[in-house]
Amino acid sequence: VVVERLTKNVKEDHLREIFGQYGEIEDLDLPMIGTNRGTAYILFVHEAGAEAAIASMHEAQLDGAAINVSI
């Protein structure tokens, strides 16, 4: 799952807490150069977790910004 349009305040543990509600996370990558680069990559153990995260979080508000969540 790709999460885009993240604000600079978002941290990896914050994403694990939010997206972990939808299924077990195998891996989460939030590339940083000082602050995050606005995009995170989340690998769920089961496809159903990824689908639930997309269905619930696409265009949702996170730290005051609408995020884009897709495969």
Tab-separated table of C-alpha atoms in Angstrom:
chain	number	residue	atom	x	y	z
A	1	VAL	CA	0.000	0.000	0.000
A	2	VAL	CA	1.298	3.470	-0.868
A	3	VAL	CA	0.328	6.368	1.397
A	4	GLU	CA	0.915	9.769	-0.207
A	5	ARG	CA	0.520	13.461	0.715
A	6	LEU	CA	1.715	12.964	4.288
A	7	THR	CA	2.605	16.056	6.289
A	8	LYS	CA	6.142	16.421	7.627
A	9	ASN	CA	4.901	15.749	11.198
A	10	VAL	CA	3.911	12.128	10.516
A	11	LYS	CA	6.247	9.513	12.000
A	12	GLU	CA	6.562	5.755	11.372
A	13	ASP	CA	5.095	4.765	14.760
A	14	HIS	CA	2.068	6.983	14.052
A	15	LEU	CA	1.457	5.166	10.760
A	16	ARG	CA	1.901	1.743	12.401
A	17	GLU	CA	-0.693	2.669	15.036
A	18	ILE	CA	-3.253	3.915	12.480
A	19	PHE	CA	-2.805	1.339	9.723
A	20	GLY	CA	-2.241	-1.551	12.145
A	21	GLN	CA	-5.970	-1.378	12.917
A	22	TYR	CA	-6.665	-2.842	9.464
A	23	GLY	CA	-4.346	-5.823	9.648
A	24	GLU	CA	-0.914	-7.055	10.652
A	25	ILE	CA	1.876	-4.990	9.093
A	26	GLU	CA	4.835	-6.965	7.760
A	27	ASP	CA	6.922	-3.942	6.760
A	28	LEU	CA	6.603	-0.165	6.761
A	29	ASP	CA	8.993	2.170	4.952
A	30	LEU	CA	8.849	5.924	5.505
A	31	PRO	CA	11.830	7.365	3.599
A	32	MET	CA	13.438	10.255	5.491
A	33	ILE	CA	15.744	13.076	4.514
A	34	GLY	CA	15.640	15.097	7.707
A	35	THR	CA	11.843	14.804	7.690
A	36	ASN	CA	9.670	12.325	5.843
A	37	ARG	CA	9.350	12.778	2.090
A	38	GLY	CA	5.539	12.668	2.113
A	39	THR	CA	5.149	9.042	1.028
A	40	ALA	CA	5.091	5.784	2.991
A	41	TYR	CA	5.015	2.182	1.803
A	42	ILE	CA	3.160	-0.378	3.921
A	43	LEU	CA	3.233	-4.134	3.358
A	44	PHE	CA	0.413	-6.008	5.063
A	45	VAL	CA	0.697	-9.715	5.910
A	46	HIS	CA	-2.735	-10.364	4.369
A	47	GLU	CA	-4.284	-8.754	1.287
A	48	ALA	CA	-7.520	-8.154	3.229
A	49	GLY	CA	-5.648	-5.749	5.536
A	50	ALA	CA	-4.424	-3.729	2.582
A	51	GLU	CA	-7.900	-3.619	1.064
A	52	ALA	CA	-9.456	-2.512	4.371
A	53	ALA	CA	-6.828	0.204	4.820
A	54	ILE	CA	-7.454	1.573	1.328
A	55	ALA	CA	-11.243	1.459	1.741
A	56	SER	CA	-11.112	3.284	5.088
A	57	MET	CA	-8.167	5.662	4.734
A	58	HIS	CA	-8.169	6.863	1.098
A	59	GLU	CA	-8.815	10.640	1.177
A	60	ALA	CA	-9.027	10.549	4.984
A	61	GLN	CA	-7.603	13.366	7.110
A	62	LEU	CA	-4.247	12.693	8.770
A	63	ASP	CA	-2.574	15.546	10.641
A	64	GLY	CA	-4.894	18.008	8.886
A	65	ALA	CA	-4.160	16.863	5.326
A	66	ALA	CA	-6.154	14.593	3.006
A	67	ILE	CA	-4.015	11.558	2.232
A	68	ASN	CA	-4.008	9.310	-0.827
A	69	VAL	CA	-3.946	5.553	-0.127
A	70	SER	CA	-3.601	3.057	-2.989
A	71	ILE	CA	-1.925	-0.177	-4.093
